[in-house]
mmCIF file of N, CA, C and O in Angstrom:
data_model
loop_
_atom_site.group_PDB
_atom_site.id
_atom_site.type_symbol
_atom_site.label_atom_id
_atom_site.label_comp_id
_atom_site.label_asym_id
_atom_site.label_seq_id
_atom_site.Cartn_x
_atom_site.Cartn_y
_atom_site.Cartn_z
ATOM 1 N N MET I 200 0.829 -1.190 0.000
ATOM 2 C CA MET I 200 0.000 0.000 0.000
ATOM 3 C C MET I 200 0.879 1.260 0.000
ATOM 4 O O MET I 200 0.659 2.158 -0.792
ATOM 5 N N LYS I 201 1.881 1.306 0.903
ATOM 6 C CA LYS I 201 2.736 2.480 0.987
ATOM 7 C C LYS I 201 3.476 2.713 -0.327
ATOM 8 O O LYS I 201 3.576 3.839 -0.805
ATOM 9 N N HIS I 202 3.982 1.623 -0.938
ATOM 10 C CA HIS I 202 4.718 1.740 -2.194
ATOM 11 C C HIS I 202 3.836 2.324 -3.295
ATOM 12 O O HIS I 202 4.270 3.174 -4.067
ATOM 13 N N SER I 203 2.577 1.894 -3.378
ATOM 14 C CA SER I 203 1.694 2.388 -4.430
ATOM 15 C C SER I 203 1.363 3.864 -4.237
ATOM 16 O O SER I 203 1.264 4.612 -5.216
ATOM 17 N N ILE I 204 1.227 4.302 -3.008
ATOM 18 C CA ILE I 204 0.955 5.721 -2.737
ATOM 19 C C ILE I 204 2.176 6.562 -3.081
ATOM 20 O O ILE I 204 2.064 7.599 -3.743
ATOM 21 N N VAL I 205 3.342 6.121 -2.664
ATOM 22 C CA VAL I 205 4.584 6.840 -2.967
ATOM 23 C C VAL I 205 4.800 6.898 -4.473
ATOM 24 O O VAL I 205 5.133 7.948 -5.028
ATOM 25 N N HIS I 206 4.595 5.777 -5.150
ATOM 26 C CA HIS I 206 4.760 5.737 -6.599
ATOM 27 C C HIS I 206 3.826 6.728 -7.291
ATOM 28 O O HIS I 206 4.237 7.479 -8.179
ATOM 29 N N PHE I 207 2.567 6.750 -6.891
ATOM 30 C CA PHE I 207 1.592 7.661 -7.481
ATOM 31 C C PHE I 207 2.004 9.123 -7.259
ATOM 32 O O PHE I 207 1.984 9.927 -8.194
ATOM 33 N N LEU I 208 2.390 9.457 -6.033
ATOM 34 C CA LEU I 208 2.775 10.835 -5.738
ATOM 35 C C LEU I 208 4.019 11.250 -6.511
ATOM 36 O O LEU I 208 4.081 12.359 -7.050
ATOM 37 N N GLN I 209 5.003 10.360 -6.591
ATOM 38 C CA GLN I 209 6.217 10.693 -7.331
ATOM 39 C C GLN I 209 5.946 10.842 -8.817
ATOM 40 O O GLN I 209 6.444 11.759 -9.454
ATOM 41 N N LYS I 210 5.163 9.937 -9.384
ATOM 42 C CA LYS I 210 4.936 9.939 -10.831
ATOM 43 C C LYS I 210 4.079 11.110 -11.289
ATOM 44 O O LYS I 210 4.340 11.698 -12.342
ATOM 45 N N TYR I 211 3.056 11.477 -10.538
ATOM 46 C CA TYR I 211 2.105 12.469 -11.004
ATOM 47 C C TYR I 211 2.172 13.821 -10.302
ATOM 48 O O TYR I 211 1.674 14.813 -10.838
ATOM 49 N N LEU I 212 2.771 13.900 -9.128
ATOM 50 C CA LEU I 212 2.759 15.157 -8.394
ATOM 51 C C LEU I 212 4.142 15.777 -8.243
ATOM 52 O O LEU I 212 4.326 16.959 -8.540
ATOM 53 N N PHE I 213 5.136 15.001 -7.818
ATOM 54 C CA PHE I 213 6.447 15.569 -7.513
ATOM 55 C C PHE I 213 7.398 15.613 -8.704
ATOM 56 O O PHE I 213 8.083 16.611 -8.921
ATOM 57 N N ASN I 214 7.479 14.554 -9.495
ATOM 58 C CA ASN I 214 8.464 14.503 -10.578
ATOM 59 C C ASN I 214 8.168 15.406 -11.768
ATOM 60 O O ASN I 214 9.102 15.969 -12.335
ATOM 61 N N PRO I 215 6.915 15.576 -12.205
ATOM 62 C CA PRO I 215 6.681 16.413 -13.387
ATOM 63 C C PRO I 215 7.222 17.845 -13.289
ATOM 64 O O PRO I 215 7.864 18.315 -14.239
ATOM 65 N N PRO I 216 7.024 18.568 -12.183
ATOM 66 C CA PRO I 216 7.598 19.924 -12.135
ATOM 67 C C PRO I 216 9.132 19.916 -12.152
ATOM 68 O O PRO I 216 9.756 20.782 -12.774
ATOM 69 N N ILE I 217 9.743 18.931 -11.512
ATOM 70 C CA ILE I 217 11.202 18.837 -11.508
ATOM 71 C C ILE I 217 11.704 18.516 -12.909
ATOM 72 O O ILE I 217 12.689 19.099 -13.386
ATOM 73 N N MET I 218 11.035 17.598 -13.605
ATOM 74 C CA MET I 218 11.428 17.276 -14.975
ATOM 75 C C MET I 218 11.274 18.490 -15.889
ATOM 76 O O MET I 218 12.084 18.705 -16.788
ATOM 77 N N PHE I 219 10.265 19.302 -15.661
ATOM 78 C CA PHE I 219 10.090 20.524 -16.443
ATOM 79 C C PHE I 219 11.262 21.470 -16.220
ATOM 80 O O PHE I 219 11.780 22.062 -17.166
ATOM 81 N N LEU I 220 11.688 21.626 -14.974
ATOM 82 C CA LEU I 220 12.834 22.491 -14.683
ATOM 83 C C LEU I 220 14.094 21.986 -15.380
ATOM 84 O O LEU I 220 14.863 22.778 -15.927
ATOM 85 N N PHE I 221 14.301 20.679 -15.396
ATOM 86 C CA PHE I 221 15.443 20.111 -16.115
ATOM 87 C C PHE I 221 15.329 20.406 -17.607
ATOM 88 O O PHE I 221 16.308 20.710 -18.272
ATOM 89 N N ALA I 222 14.110 20.303 -18.148
ATOM 90 C CA ALA I 222 13.902 20.502 -19.587
ATOM 91 C C ALA I 222 14.222 21.932 -20.016
ATOM 92 O O ALA I 222 14.726 22.151 -21.118
ATOM 93 N N ILE I 223 13.962 22.904 -19.151
ATOM 94 C CA ILE I 223 14.244 24.297 -19.517
ATOM 95 C C ILE I 223 15.635 24.737 -19.064
ATOM 96 O O ILE I 223 16.012 25.886 -19.260
ATOM 97 N N GLY I 224 16.382 23.811 -18.460
ATOM 98 C CA GLY I 224 17.771 24.095 -18.110
ATOM 99 C C GLY I 224 18.000 24.633 -16.715
ATOM 100 O O GLY I 224 19.107 25.054 -16.390
ATOM 101 N N LEU I 225 16.991 24.611 -15.877
ATOM 102 C CA LEU I 225 17.139 25.043 -14.485
ATOM 103 C C LEU I 225 17.222 23.806 -13.594
ATOM 104 O O LEU I 225 16.232 23.111 -13.392
ATOM 105 N N VAL I 226 18.398 23.540 -13.069
ATOM 106 C CA VAL I 226 18.585 22.366 -12.221
ATOM 107 C C VAL I 226 18.445 22.799 -10.765
ATOM 108 O O VAL I 226 19.223 23.613 -10.279
ATOM 109 N N PRO I 227 17.433 22.278 -10.060
ATOM 110 C CA PRO I 227 17.271 22.627 -8.653
ATOM 111 C C PRO I 227 18.460 22.139 -7.828
ATOM 112 O O PRO I 227 19.021 21.078 -8.106
ATOM 113 N N PRO I 228 18.872 22.896 -6.818
ATOM 114 C CA PRO I 228 19.996 22.466 -5.979
ATOM 115 C C PRO I 228 19.688 21.129 -5.298
ATOM 116 O O PRO I 228 18.593 20.909 -4.805
ATOM 117 N N GLY I 229 20.663 20.251 -5.296
ATOM 118 C CA GLY I 229 20.491 18.960 -4.641
ATOM 119 C C GLY I 229 19.859 17.894 -5.514
ATOM 120 O O GLY I 229 19.642 16.787 -5.066
ATOM 121 N N TYR I 230 19.553 18.200 -6.773
ATOM 122 C CA TYR I 230 18.933 17.233 -7.677
ATOM 123 C C TYR I 230 19.908 16.798 -8.755
ATOM 124 O O TYR I 230 20.795 17.544 -9.147
ATOM 125 N N GLY I 231 19.712 15.603 -9.227
ATOM 126 C CA GLY I 231 20.446 15.080 -10.361
ATOM 127 C C GLY I 231 19.473 14.323 -11.231
ATOM 128 O O GLY I 231 18.331 14.076 -10.844
ATOM 129 N N LEU I 232 19.904 13.964 -12.417
ATOM 130 C CA LEU I 232 19.046 13.232 -13.331
ATOM 131 C C LEU I 232 19.650 11.860 -13.565
ATOM 132 O O LEU I 232 20.774 11.733 -14.068
ATOM 133 N N LEU I 233 18.941 10.827 -13.158
ATOM 134 C CA LEU I 233 19.386 9.449 -13.336
ATOM 135 C C LEU I 233 18.814 8.941 -14.650
ATOM 136 O O LEU I 233 17.613 8.988 -14.872
ATOM 137 N N GLU I 234 19.696 8.474 -15.536
ATOM 138 C CA GLU I 234 19.240 7.947 -16.817
ATOM 139 C C GLU I 234 19.617 6.478 -16.923
ATOM 140 O O GLU I 234 20.766 6.105 -16.707
ATOM 141 N N THR I 235 18.632 5.666 -17.227
ATOM 142 C CA THR I 235 18.859 4.238 -17.425
ATOM 143 C C THR I 235 18.312 3.855 -18.793
ATOM 144 O O THR I 235 17.536 4.599 -19.394
ATOM 145 N N THR I 236 18.697 2.700 -19.273
ATOM 146 C CA THR I 236 18.218 2.202 -20.554
ATOM 147 C C THR I 236 17.187 1.123 -20.300
ATOM 148 O O THR I 236 17.407 0.231 -19.477
ATOM 149 N N GLY I 237 16.061 1.204 -20.992
ATOM 150 C CA GLY I 237 15.012 0.203 -20.844
ATOM 151 C C GLY I 237 15.505 -1.184 -21.209
ATOM 152 O O GLY I 237 16.199 -1.359 -22.202
ATOM 153 N N ARG I 238 15.149 -2.152 -20.409
ATOM 154 C CA ARG I 238 15.636 -3.518 -20.608
ATOM 155 C C ARG I 238 15.136 -4.108 -21.915
ATOM 156 O O ARG I 238 15.889 -4.746 -22.648
ATOM 157 N N LYS I 239 13.866 -3.911 -22.249
ATOM 158 C CA LYS I 239 13.308 -4.493 -23.471
ATOM 159 C C LYS I 239 13.351 -3.525 -24.643
ATOM 160 O O LYS I 239 13.663 -3.922 -25.760
ATOM 161 N N THR I 240 13.010 -2.270 -24.416
ATOM 162 C CA THR I 240 12.899 -1.318 -25.525
ATOM 163 C C THR I 240 14.217 -0.658 -25.872
ATOM 164 O O THR I 240 14.395 -0.204 -26.995
ATOM 165 N N GLY I 241 15.100 -0.537 -24.896
ATOM 166 C CA GLY I 241 16.363 0.152 -25.133
ATOM 167 C C GLY I 241 16.238 1.663 -25.093
ATOM 168 O O GLY I 241 17.200 2.385 -25.326
ATOM 169 N N LYS I 242 15.046 2.170 -24.784
ATOM 170 C CA LYS I 242 14.824 3.614 -24.720
ATOM 171 C C LYS I 242 15.406 4.180 -23.426
ATOM 172 O O LYS I 242 15.358 3.535 -22.378
ATOM 173 N N PRO I 243 15.930 5.400 -23.478
ATOM 174 C CA PRO I 243 16.430 6.017 -22.248
ATOM 175 C C PRO I 243 15.272 6.437 -21.336
ATOM 176 O O PRO I 243 14.257 6.939 -21.820
ATOM 177 N N ARG I 244 15.424 6.209 -20.063
ATOM 178 C CA ARG I 244 14.439 6.612 -19.045
ATOM 179 C C ARG I 244 15.144 7.566 -18.096
ATOM 180 O O ARG I 244 16.233 7.265 -17.611
ATOM 181 N N ARG I 245 14.533 8.695 -17.820
ATOM 182 C CA ARG I 245 15.146 9.691 -16.947
ATOM 183 C C ARG I 245 14.276 9.918 -15.721
ATOM 184 O O ARG I 245 13.071 10.072 -15.834
ATOM 185 N N THR I 246 14.933 9.941 -14.566
ATOM 186 C CA THR I 246 14.235 10.138 -13.301
ATOM 187 C C THR I 246 15.023 11.123 -12.451
ATOM 188 O O THR I 246 16.231 10.946 -12.277
ATOM 189 N N PRO I 247 14.372 12.167 -11.925
ATOM 190 C CA PRO I 247 15.095 13.061 -11.031
ATOM 191 C C PRO I 247 15.351 12.373 -9.693
ATOM 192 O O PRO I 247 14.505 11.651 -9.180
ATOM 193 N N VAL I 248 16.548 12.569 -9.157
ATOM 194 C CA VAL I 248 16.902 12.005 -7.857
ATOM 195 C C VAL I 248 17.456 13.121 -6.982
ATOM 196 O O VAL I 248 17.993 14.113 -7.472
ATOM 197 N N THR I 249 17.319 12.951 -5.681
ATOM 198 C CA THR I 249 17.822 13.941 -4.739
ATOM 199 C C THR I 249 19.089 13.438 -4.075
ATOM 200 O O THR I 249 19.491 12.295 -4.265
ATOM 201 N N ARG I 250 19.685 14.287 -3.295
ATOM 202 C CA ARG I 250 20.938 13.952 -2.625
ATOM 203 C C ARG I 250 20.792 12.741 -1.712
ATOM 204 O O ARG I 250 21.743 12.026 -1.464
ATOM 205 N N GLY I 251 19.606 12.475 -1.203
ATOM 206 C CA GLY I 251 19.384 11.343 -0.317
ATOM 207 C C GLY I 251 19.401 10.005 -1.027
ATOM 208 O O GLY I 251 19.511 8.974 -0.406
ATOM 209 N N GLN I 252 19.277 10.015 -2.351
ATOM 210 C CA GLN I 252 19.303 8.781 -3.121
ATOM 211 C C GLN I 252 20.681 8.604 -3.725
ATOM 212 O O GLN I 252 21.384 9.560 -4.002
ATOM 213 N N ALA I 253 21.068 7.376 -3.938
ATOM 214 C CA ALA I 253 22.395 7.094 -4.481
ATOM 215 C C ALA I 253 22.413 7.281 -5.989
ATOM 216 O O ALA I 253 21.566 6.745 -6.686
ATOM 217 N N VAL I 254 23.360 8.044 -6.464
ATOM 218 C CA VAL I 254 23.596 8.170 -7.893
ATOM 219 C C VAL I 254 24.904 7.442 -8.156
ATOM 220 O O VAL I 254 25.940 7.773 -7.602
ATOM 221 N N LEU I 255 24.851 6.433 -8.988
ATOM 222 C CA LEU I 255 25.975 5.516 -9.128
ATOM 223 C C LEU I 255 26.726 5.717 -10.431
ATOM 224 O O LEU I 255 26.141 6.003 -11.456
ATOM 225 N N ASP I 256 28.038 5.524 -10.356
ATOM 226 C CA ASP I 256 28.848 5.443 -11.555
ATOM 227 C C ASP I 256 28.759 4.024 -12.078
ATOM 228 O O ASP I 256 28.702 3.072 -11.316
ATOM 229 N N ARG I 257 28.777 3.892 -13.395
ATOM 230 C CA ARG I 257 28.703 2.568 -14.008
ATOM 231 C C ARG I 257 29.887 1.720 -13.551
ATOM 232 O O ARG I 257 31.015 2.154 -13.572
ATOM 233 N N GLY I 258 29.601 0.515 -13.097
ATOM 234 C CA GLY I 258 30.653 -0.408 -12.715
ATOM 235 C C GLY I 258 31.051 -0.357 -11.254
ATOM 236 O O GLY I 258 31.736 -1.236 -10.781
ATOM 237 N N ARG I 259 30.627 0.639 -10.524
ATOM 238 C CA ARG I 259 31.026 0.726 -9.117
ATOM 239 C C ARG I 259 30.115 -0.064 -8.195
ATOM 240 O O ARG I 259 30.512 -0.457 -7.119
ATOM 241 N N ALA I 260 28.871 -0.222 -8.588
ATOM 242 C CA ALA I 260 27.930 -0.957 -7.747
ATOM 243 C C ALA I 260 26.960 -1.708 -8.652
ATOM 244 O O ALA I 260 26.865 -1.436 -9.841
ATOM 245 N N ARG I 261 26.241 -2.619 -8.063
ATOM 246 C CA ARG I 261 25.269 -3.365 -8.851
ATOM 247 C C ARG I 261 24.162 -2.420 -9.317
ATOM 248 O O ARG I 261 23.797 -1.487 -8.612
ATOM 249 N N PRO I 262 23.571 -2.654 -10.495
ATOM 250 C CA PRO I 262 22.577 -1.742 -11.055
ATOM 251 C C PRO I 262 21.353 -1.525 -10.175
ATOM 252 O O PRO I 262 20.741 -0.469 -10.215
ATOM 253 N N GLU I 263 20.992 -2.501 -9.367
ATOM 254 C CA GLU I 263 19.788 -2.345 -8.555
ATOM 255 C C GLU I 263 20.051 -1.624 -7.236
ATOM 256 O O GLU I 263 19.142 -1.409 -6.452
ATOM 257 N N SER I 264 21.287 -1.205 -6.971
ATOM 258 C CA SER I 264 21.633 -0.593 -5.686
ATOM 259 C C SER I 264 20.881 0.705 -5.439
ATOM 260 O O SER I 264 20.501 1.004 -4.310
ATOM 261 N N TRP I 265 20.672 1.530 -6.480
ATOM 262 C CA TRP I 265 19.988 2.801 -6.255
ATOM 263 C C TRP I 265 18.534 2.569 -5.856
ATOM 264 O O TRP I 265 17.971 3.311 -5.074
ATOM 265 N N VAL I 266 17.909 1.491 -6.364
ATOM 266 C CA VAL I 266 16.532 1.188 -5.981
ATOM 267 C C VAL I 266 16.490 0.785 -4.518
ATOM 268 O O VAL I 266 15.660 1.258 -3.749
ATOM 269 N N ARG I 267 17.443 -0.042 -4.111
ATOM 270 C CA ARG I 267 17.505 -0.473 -2.719
ATOM 271 C C ARG I 267 17.712 0.743 -1.815
ATOM 272 O O ARG I 267 17.108 0.854 -0.759
ATOM 273 N N SER I 268 18.552 1.677 -2.242
ATOM 274 C CA SER I 268 18.828 2.864 -1.458
ATOM 275 C C SER I 268 17.571 3.693 -1.270
ATOM 276 O O SER I 268 17.301 4.226 -0.206
ATOM 277 N N GLN I 269 16.745 3.795 -2.317
ATOM 278 C CA GLN I 269 15.554 4.629 -2.236
ATOM 279 C C GLN I 269 14.524 4.058 -1.268
ATOM 280 O O GLN I 269 13.923 4.779 -0.499
ATOM 281 N N TYR I 270 14.336 2.732 -1.263
ATOM 282 C CA TYR I 270 13.269 2.152 -0.479
ATOM 283 C C TYR I 270 13.702 1.615 0.886
ATOM 284 O O TYR I 270 12.880 1.470 1.762
ATOM 285 N N TYR I 271 14.989 1.337 1.068
ATOM 286 C CA TYR I 271 15.403 0.717 2.315
ATOM 287 C C TYR I 271 16.436 1.521 3.074
ATOM 288 O O TYR I 271 16.916 1.087 4.092
ATOM 289 N N GLY I 272 16.807 2.660 2.548
ATOM 290 C CA GLY I 272 17.918 3.216 3.210
ATOM 291 C C GLY I 272 18.034 4.577 3.543
ATOM 292 O O GLY I 272 18.742 5.144 4.211
#
């Protein structure tokens, strides 16, 4: 239940204004843009992340580490 509420709020309420700021070139302090490649489609997916979430360099940690950081840490 908690995950579905958080997901809904992030997808429809919190992330769209932040993504708009990134699109016009204004990066809010403490934010970064995490880009991953879709497993099946190969399309790039972009998600804004804050300082509290882990932003990883390729090869330094397992790919799922940032997800674990967001929900468990």
